Short mmCIF file of C-alpha atoms and ligand atoms in Angstrom, two decimals:
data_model
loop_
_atom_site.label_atom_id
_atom_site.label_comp_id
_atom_site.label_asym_id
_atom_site.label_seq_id
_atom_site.Cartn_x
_atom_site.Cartn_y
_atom_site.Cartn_z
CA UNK X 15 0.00 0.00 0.00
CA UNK X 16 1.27 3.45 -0.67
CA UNK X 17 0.81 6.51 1.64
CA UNK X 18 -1.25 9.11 -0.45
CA UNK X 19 -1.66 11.25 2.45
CA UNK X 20 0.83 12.37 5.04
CA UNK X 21 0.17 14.67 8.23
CA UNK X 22 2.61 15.74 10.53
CA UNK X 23 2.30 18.03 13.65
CA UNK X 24 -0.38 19.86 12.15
CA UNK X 25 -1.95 22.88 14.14
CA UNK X 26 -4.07 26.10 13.47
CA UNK X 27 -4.69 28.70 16.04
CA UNK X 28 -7.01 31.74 16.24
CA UNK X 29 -5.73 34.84 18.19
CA UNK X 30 -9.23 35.37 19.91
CA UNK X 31 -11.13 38.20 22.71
CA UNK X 32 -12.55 37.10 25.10
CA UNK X 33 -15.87 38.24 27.37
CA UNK X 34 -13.62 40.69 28.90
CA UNK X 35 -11.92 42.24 25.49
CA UNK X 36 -9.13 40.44 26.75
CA UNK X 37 -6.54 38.78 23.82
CA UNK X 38 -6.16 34.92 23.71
CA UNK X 39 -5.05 31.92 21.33
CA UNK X 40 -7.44 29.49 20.91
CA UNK X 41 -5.69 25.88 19.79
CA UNK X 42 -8.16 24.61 17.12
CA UNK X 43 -6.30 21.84 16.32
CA UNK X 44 -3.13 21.44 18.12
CA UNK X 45 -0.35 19.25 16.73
CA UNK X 46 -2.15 16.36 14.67
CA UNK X 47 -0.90 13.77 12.54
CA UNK X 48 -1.85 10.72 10.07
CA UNK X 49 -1.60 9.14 6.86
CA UNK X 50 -3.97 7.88 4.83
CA UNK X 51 -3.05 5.19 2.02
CA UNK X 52 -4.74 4.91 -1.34
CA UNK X 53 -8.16 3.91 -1.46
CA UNK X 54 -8.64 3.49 2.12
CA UNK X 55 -10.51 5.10 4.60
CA UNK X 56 -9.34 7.15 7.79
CA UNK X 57 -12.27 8.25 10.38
CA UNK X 58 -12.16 11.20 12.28
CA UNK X 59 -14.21 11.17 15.17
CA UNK X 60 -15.14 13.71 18.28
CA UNK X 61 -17.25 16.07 20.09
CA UNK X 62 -18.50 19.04 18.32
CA UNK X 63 -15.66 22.13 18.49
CA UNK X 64 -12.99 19.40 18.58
CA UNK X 65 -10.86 20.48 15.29
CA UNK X 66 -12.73 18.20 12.69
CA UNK X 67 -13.75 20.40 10.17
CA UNK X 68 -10.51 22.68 11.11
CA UNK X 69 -8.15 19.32 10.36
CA UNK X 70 -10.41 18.84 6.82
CA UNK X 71 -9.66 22.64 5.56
CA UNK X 72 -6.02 22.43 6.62
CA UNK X 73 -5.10 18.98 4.99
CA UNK X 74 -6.86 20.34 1.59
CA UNK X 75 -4.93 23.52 1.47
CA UNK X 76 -8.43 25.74 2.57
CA UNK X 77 -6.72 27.54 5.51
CA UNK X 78 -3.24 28.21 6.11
CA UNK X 79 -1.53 26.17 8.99
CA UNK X 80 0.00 27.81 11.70
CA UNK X 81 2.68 25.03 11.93
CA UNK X 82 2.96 21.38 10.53
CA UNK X 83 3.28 19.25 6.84
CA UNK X 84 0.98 18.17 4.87
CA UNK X 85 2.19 15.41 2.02
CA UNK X 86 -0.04 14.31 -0.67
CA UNK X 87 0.92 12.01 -3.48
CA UNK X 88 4.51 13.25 -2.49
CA UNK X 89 4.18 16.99 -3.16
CA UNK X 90 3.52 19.46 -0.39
CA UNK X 91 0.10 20.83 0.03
CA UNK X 92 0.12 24.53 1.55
CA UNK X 93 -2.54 27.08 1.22
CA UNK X 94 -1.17 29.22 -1.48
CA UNK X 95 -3.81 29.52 -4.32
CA UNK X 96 -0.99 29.11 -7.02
CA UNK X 97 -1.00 26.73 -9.77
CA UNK X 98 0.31 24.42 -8.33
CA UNK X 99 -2.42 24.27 -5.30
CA UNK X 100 -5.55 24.35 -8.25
CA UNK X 101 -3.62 20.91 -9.65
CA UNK X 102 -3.45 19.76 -6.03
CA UNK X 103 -6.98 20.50 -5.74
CA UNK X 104 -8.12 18.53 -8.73
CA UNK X 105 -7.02 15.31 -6.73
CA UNK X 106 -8.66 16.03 -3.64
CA UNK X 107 -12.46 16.96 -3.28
CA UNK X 108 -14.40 17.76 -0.26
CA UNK X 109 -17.88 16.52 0.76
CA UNK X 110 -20.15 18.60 3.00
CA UNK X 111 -22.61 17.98 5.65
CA UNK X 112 -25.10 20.53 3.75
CA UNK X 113 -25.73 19.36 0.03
CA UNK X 114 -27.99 22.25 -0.37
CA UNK X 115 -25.43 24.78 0.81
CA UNK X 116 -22.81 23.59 -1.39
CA UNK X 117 -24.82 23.25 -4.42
CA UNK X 118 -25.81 26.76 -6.56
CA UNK X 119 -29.72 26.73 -6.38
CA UNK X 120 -29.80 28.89 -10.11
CA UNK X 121 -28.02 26.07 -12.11
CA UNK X 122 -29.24 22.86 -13.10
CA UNK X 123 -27.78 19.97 -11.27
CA UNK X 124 -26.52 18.10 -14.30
CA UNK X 125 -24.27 21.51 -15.02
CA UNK X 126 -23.08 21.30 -11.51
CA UNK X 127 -21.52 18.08 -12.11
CA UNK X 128 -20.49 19.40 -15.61
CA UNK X 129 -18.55 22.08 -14.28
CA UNK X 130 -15.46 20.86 -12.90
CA UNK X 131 -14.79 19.21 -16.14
CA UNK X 132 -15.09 22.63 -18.11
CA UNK X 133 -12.95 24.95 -15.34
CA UNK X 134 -10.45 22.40 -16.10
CA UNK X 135 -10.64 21.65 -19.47
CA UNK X 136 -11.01 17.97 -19.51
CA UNK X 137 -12.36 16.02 -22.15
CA UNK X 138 -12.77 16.66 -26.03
CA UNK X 139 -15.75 18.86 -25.83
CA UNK X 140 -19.14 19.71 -24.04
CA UNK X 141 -20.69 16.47 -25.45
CA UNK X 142 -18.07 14.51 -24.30
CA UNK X 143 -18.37 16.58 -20.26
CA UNK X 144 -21.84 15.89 -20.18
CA UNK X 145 -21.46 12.14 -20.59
CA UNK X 146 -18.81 11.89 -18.27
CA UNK X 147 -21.39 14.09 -16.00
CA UNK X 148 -24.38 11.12 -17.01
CA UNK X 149 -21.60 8.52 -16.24
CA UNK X 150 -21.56 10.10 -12.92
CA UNK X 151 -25.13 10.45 -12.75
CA UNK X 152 -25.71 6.45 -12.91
CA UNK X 153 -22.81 5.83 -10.90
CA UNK X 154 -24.34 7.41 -7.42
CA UNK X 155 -27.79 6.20 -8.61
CA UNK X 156 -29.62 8.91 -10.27
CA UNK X 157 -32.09 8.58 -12.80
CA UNK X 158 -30.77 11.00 -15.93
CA UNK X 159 -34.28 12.64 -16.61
CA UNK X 160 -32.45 14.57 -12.81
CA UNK X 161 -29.97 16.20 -14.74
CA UNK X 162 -32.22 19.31 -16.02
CA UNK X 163 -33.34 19.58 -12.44
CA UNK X 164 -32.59 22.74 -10.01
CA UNK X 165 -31.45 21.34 -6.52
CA UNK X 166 -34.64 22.12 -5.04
CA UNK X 167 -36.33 20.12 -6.90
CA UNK X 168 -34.32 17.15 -5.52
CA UNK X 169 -34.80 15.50 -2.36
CA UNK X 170 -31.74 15.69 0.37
CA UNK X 171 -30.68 12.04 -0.68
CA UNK X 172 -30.35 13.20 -4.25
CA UNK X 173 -28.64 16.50 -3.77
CA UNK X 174 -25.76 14.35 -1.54
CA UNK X 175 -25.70 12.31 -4.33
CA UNK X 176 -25.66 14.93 -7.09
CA UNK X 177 -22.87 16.58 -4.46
CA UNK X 178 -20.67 13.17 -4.43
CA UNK X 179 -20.98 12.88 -8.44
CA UNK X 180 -19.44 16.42 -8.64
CA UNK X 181 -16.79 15.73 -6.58
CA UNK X 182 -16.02 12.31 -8.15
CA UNK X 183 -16.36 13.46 -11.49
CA UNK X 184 -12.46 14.82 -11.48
CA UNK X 185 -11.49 11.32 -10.49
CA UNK X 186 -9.85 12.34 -7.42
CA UNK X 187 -7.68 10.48 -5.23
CA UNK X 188 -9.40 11.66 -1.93
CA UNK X 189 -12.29 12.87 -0.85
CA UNK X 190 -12.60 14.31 2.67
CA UNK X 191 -15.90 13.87 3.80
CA UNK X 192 -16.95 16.76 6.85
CA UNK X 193 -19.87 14.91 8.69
CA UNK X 194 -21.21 13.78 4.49
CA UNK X 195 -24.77 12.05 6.13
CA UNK X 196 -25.87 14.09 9.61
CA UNK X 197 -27.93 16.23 7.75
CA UNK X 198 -30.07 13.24 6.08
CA UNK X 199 -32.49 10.81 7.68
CA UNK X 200 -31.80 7.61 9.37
CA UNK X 201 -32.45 5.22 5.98
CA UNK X 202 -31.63 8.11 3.27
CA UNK X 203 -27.98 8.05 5.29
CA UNK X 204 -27.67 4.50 5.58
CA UNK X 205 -28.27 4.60 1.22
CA UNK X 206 -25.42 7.53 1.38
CA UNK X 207 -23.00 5.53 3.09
CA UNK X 208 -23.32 2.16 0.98
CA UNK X 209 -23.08 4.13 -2.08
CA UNK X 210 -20.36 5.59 -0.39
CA UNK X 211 -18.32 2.52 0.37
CA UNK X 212 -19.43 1.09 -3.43
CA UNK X 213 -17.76 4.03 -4.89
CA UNK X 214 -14.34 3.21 -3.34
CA UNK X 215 -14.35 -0.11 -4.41
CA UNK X 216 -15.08 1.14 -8.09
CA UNK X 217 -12.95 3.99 -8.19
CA UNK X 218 -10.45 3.16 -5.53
CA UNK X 219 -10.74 7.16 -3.97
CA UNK X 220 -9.34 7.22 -0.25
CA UNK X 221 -11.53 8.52 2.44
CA UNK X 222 -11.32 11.02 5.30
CA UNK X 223 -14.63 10.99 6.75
CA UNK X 224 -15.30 12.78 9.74
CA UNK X 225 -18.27 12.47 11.89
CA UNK X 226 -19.62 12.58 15.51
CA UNK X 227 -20.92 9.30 15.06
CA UNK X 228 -18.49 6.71 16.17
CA UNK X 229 -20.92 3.96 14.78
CA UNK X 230 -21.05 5.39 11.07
CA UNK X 231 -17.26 5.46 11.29
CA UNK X 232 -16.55 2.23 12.18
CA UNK X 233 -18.83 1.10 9.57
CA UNK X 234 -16.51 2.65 6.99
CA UNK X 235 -13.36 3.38 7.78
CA UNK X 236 -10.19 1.03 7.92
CA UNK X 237 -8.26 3.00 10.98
CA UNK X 238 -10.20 5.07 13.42
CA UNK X 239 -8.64 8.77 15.06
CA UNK X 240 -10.33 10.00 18.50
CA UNK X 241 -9.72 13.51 18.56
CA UNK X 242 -10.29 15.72 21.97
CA UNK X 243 -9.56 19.33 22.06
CA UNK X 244 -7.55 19.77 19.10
CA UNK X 245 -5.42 16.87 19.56
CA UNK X 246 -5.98 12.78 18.12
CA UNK X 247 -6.20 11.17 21.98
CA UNK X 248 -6.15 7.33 19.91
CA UNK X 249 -6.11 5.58 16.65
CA UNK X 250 -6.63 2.63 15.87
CA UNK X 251 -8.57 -0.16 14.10
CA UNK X 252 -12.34 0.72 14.46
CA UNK X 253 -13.17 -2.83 16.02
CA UNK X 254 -10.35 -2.58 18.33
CA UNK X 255 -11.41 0.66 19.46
CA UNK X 256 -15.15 -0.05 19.98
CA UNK X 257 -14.40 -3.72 21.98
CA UNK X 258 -11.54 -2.03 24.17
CA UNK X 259 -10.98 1.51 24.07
CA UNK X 260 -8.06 2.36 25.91
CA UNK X 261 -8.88 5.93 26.43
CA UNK X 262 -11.23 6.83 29.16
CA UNK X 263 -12.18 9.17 26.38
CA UNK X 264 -12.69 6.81 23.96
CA UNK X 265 -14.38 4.31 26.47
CA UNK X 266 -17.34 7.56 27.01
CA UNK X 267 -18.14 7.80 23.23
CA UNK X 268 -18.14 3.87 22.88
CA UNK X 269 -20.53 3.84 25.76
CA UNK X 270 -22.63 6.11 23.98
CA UNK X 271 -23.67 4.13 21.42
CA UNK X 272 -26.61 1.99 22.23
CA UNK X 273 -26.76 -1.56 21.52
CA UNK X 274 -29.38 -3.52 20.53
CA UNK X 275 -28.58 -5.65 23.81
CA UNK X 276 -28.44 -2.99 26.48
CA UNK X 277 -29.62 0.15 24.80
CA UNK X 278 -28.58 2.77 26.21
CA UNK X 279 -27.13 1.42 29.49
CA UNK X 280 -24.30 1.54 30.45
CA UNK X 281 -23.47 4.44 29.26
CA UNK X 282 -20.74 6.95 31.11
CA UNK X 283 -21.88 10.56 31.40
CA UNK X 284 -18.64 12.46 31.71
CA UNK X 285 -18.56 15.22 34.35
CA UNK X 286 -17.86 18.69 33.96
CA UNK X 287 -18.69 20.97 30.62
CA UNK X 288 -17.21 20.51 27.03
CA UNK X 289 -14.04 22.19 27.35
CA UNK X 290 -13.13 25.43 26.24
CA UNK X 291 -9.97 25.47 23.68
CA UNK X 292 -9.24 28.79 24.68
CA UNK X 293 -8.65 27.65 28.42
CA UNK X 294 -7.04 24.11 28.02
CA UNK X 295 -7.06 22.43 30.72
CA UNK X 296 -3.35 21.42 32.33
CA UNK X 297 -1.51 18.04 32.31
CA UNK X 298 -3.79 15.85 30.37
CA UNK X 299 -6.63 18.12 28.71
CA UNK X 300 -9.35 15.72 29.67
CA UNK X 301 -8.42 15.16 33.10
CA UNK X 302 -11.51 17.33 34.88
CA UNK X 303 -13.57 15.02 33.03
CA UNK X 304 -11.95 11.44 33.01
CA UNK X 305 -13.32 9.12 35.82
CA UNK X 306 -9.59 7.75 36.04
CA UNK X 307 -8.19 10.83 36.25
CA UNK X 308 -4.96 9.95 38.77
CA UNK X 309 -3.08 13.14 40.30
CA UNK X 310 -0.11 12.87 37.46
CA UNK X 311 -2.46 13.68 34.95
CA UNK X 312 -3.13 17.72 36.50
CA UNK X 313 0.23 18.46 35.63
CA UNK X 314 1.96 15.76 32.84
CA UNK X 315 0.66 16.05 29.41
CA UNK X 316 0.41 12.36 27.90
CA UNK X 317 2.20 11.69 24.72
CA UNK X 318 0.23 10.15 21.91
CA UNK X 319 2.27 7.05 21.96
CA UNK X 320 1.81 3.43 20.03
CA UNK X 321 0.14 0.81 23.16
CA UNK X 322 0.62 -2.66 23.74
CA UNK X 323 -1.59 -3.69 20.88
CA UNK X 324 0.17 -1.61 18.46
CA UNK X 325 -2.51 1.37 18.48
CA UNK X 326 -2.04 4.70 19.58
CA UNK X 327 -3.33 6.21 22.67
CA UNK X 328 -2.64 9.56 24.78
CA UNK X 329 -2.99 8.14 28.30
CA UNK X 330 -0.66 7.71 31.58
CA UNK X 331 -2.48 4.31 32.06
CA UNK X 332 -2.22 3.09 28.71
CA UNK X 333 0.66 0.37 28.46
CA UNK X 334 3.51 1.26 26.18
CA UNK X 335 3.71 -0.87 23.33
CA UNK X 336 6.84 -3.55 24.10
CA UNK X 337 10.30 -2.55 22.73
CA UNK X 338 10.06 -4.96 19.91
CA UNK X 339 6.99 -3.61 18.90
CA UNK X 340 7.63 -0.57 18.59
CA UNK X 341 10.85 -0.79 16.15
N1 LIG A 422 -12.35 31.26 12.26
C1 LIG A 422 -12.32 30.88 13.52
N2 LIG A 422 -11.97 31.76 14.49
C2 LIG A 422 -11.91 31.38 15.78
N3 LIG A 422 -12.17 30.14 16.22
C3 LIG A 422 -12.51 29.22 15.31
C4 LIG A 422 -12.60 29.53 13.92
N4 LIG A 422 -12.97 28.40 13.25
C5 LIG A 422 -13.10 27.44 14.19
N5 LIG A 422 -12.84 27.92 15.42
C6 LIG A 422 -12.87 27.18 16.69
O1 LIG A 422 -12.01 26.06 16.54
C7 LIG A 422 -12.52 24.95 17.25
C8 LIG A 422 -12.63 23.77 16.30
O2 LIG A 422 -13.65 24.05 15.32
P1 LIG A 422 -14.08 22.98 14.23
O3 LIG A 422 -15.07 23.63 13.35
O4 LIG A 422 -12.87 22.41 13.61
O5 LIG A 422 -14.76 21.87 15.14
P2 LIG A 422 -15.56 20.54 14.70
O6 LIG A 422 -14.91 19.40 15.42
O7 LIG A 422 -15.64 20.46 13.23
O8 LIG A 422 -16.99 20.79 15.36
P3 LIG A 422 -18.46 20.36 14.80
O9 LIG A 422 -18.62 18.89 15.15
O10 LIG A 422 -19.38 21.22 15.61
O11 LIG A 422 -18.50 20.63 13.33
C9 LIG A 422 -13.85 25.39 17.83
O12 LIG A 422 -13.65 25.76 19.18
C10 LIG A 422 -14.23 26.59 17.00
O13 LIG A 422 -15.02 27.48 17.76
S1 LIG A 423 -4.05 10.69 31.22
FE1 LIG A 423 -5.28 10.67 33.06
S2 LIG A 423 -6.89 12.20 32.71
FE2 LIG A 423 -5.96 11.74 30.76
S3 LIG A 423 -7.25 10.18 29.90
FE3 LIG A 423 -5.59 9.11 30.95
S4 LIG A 423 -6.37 8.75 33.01
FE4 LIG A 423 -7.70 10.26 32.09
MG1 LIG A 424 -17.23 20.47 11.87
#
């Protein structure tokens, strides 16, 4: 497998005021990193205000970084809109929660797909775009007699469609998907995401899909990153993570997710209000929420460090992985 996608030490802060008119930093995202090989799928999950959407914009080159590398198919990605970036850009698409926000309600939706094709200048001629675009069209599952149709007309499963065939229709490599189903209902997003996971295996595109929903994510993706307060807290396989999570962190969200067994039992309610990135906490960010908080984690900062079954966690009580391992 070969990386497509490479993410070191990535960060973005916002010099903010506070209440008071007082100058701060908030951390959005806060030294993050990942790869992602081709056509596979890396999840992003976490509370809302967590640096989701902030890690999507940086790793496509939407919003400058204020430190950190990003790597894709070996070239650097940074967010200067040269010629260079646009090329970059053709490769890697973006997904949104709201199809009828990203979609221009004046144009027909079978021009929306079309587009790409002609600000780029691919393929012989406009007869030859607007196949491609019908290509596209049957591809995510929409009947042709669509394409005429203004996105209004369209229900919300069809626009996410009609969104997903204009971002596929550039062939990209990756697609980073920002939360691509919480705006649909229950069965229209359970549609989404096996057309979703179809499309890779037919055009091989890797995935970063974010979401708050740990079970959607370990439904699709091959690797799984828990992020907390700007920072990935653990990564690993999704069913490792969901049968032993080895951050308290991690063991709250899993908990969260009923089962068909216990419902909603079970579950941990963490203490204490969703933090404030402006005012991280010390030591370990989570501590005045974790129910294992010890008294080393007030002051010591874990490291995000591979764990005895080769994952990675952020957690003084995590095991380090064995020497061997770890070489
Ligand atoms: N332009 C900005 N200026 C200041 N703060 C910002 C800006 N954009 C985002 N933030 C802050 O950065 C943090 C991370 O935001 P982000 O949108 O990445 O979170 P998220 O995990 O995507 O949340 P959600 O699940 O609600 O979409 C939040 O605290 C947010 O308020
Ligand atoms: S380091 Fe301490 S506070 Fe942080 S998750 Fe682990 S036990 Fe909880
Ligand atoms: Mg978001």
């Amino acid at each position: 497998m070969t990386v497509l996608l490479d993410v070191r030490d990535l960060a973005r802060a916002y010099p903010v005021s506070t209440a008071g008119g007082v100058r701060r930093t908030l951390h959005a995202v806060d030294g993050v990193s990942f790869s992602l090989e081709r056509g596979r799928t890396l999840g992003i999950v976490g509370e809302s205000g967590c640096g989701k959407s902030t890690t999507a914009k940086l790793t496509l080159g939407l919003l400058p970084a204020t430190r950190g590398q990003i790597t894709f198919e070996g070239s650097p990605v940074t967010a200067e809109r040269d010629r260079h970036w646009r090329a970059l850009r053709r490769r890697m698409q973006i997904v949104h929660q709201d199809p009828l926000a990203a979609l221009d309600r004046r144009l027909p939706v079978g021009q929306q797909v079309m587009e790409p094709l002609v600000i780029h200048g691919l393929e012989a001629n406009a007869g030859a775009q607007r196949q491609k675009a019908l290509a596209l069209f049957d591809a995510v599952g929409l009947r042709p007699d669509l394409f005429e149709r203004f996105p209004h007309e369209l229900s919300g499963g069809q626009r996410q469609r009609v969104v997903l065939a204009r971002a596929l229709v550039l062939d990209p490599a990756l697609l980073v998907c920002d939360e691509p189903i919480s705006a649909l209902d229950v069965s229209v997003a359970a549609q989404v995401i096996n057309l979703m996971q179809d499309l890779q295996m037919r055009f091989g595109t890797a995935y970063l899909f974010i979401s708050h929903d740990l079970k959607v994510v370990r439904q699709v993706a091959d690797e799984v990153a828990v992020m907390y307060l700007g920072r990935i807290v653990e990564q690993g396989p999704p069913d490792a993570l969901f049968h032993a999570p080895a951050h308290p962190y991690t063991e709250a969200l899993v908990s969260a997710v009923p089962t068909p067994l216990r419902g909603t039992q079970g579950r941990i309610i963490l203490k204490g209000d969703p933090p404030n990135p402006v005012d991280r906490p010390s030591g370990c960010a989570f501590h005045p929420r974790c129910p294992r908080a010890v008294a080393r984690c007030r002051d010591e900062a874990p490291a995000l460090k591979r764990v005895a079954d080769g994952r990675l966690g952020a957690c003084h009580l995590v095991a380090d992985a064995p020497a061997a391992a770890v070489a």
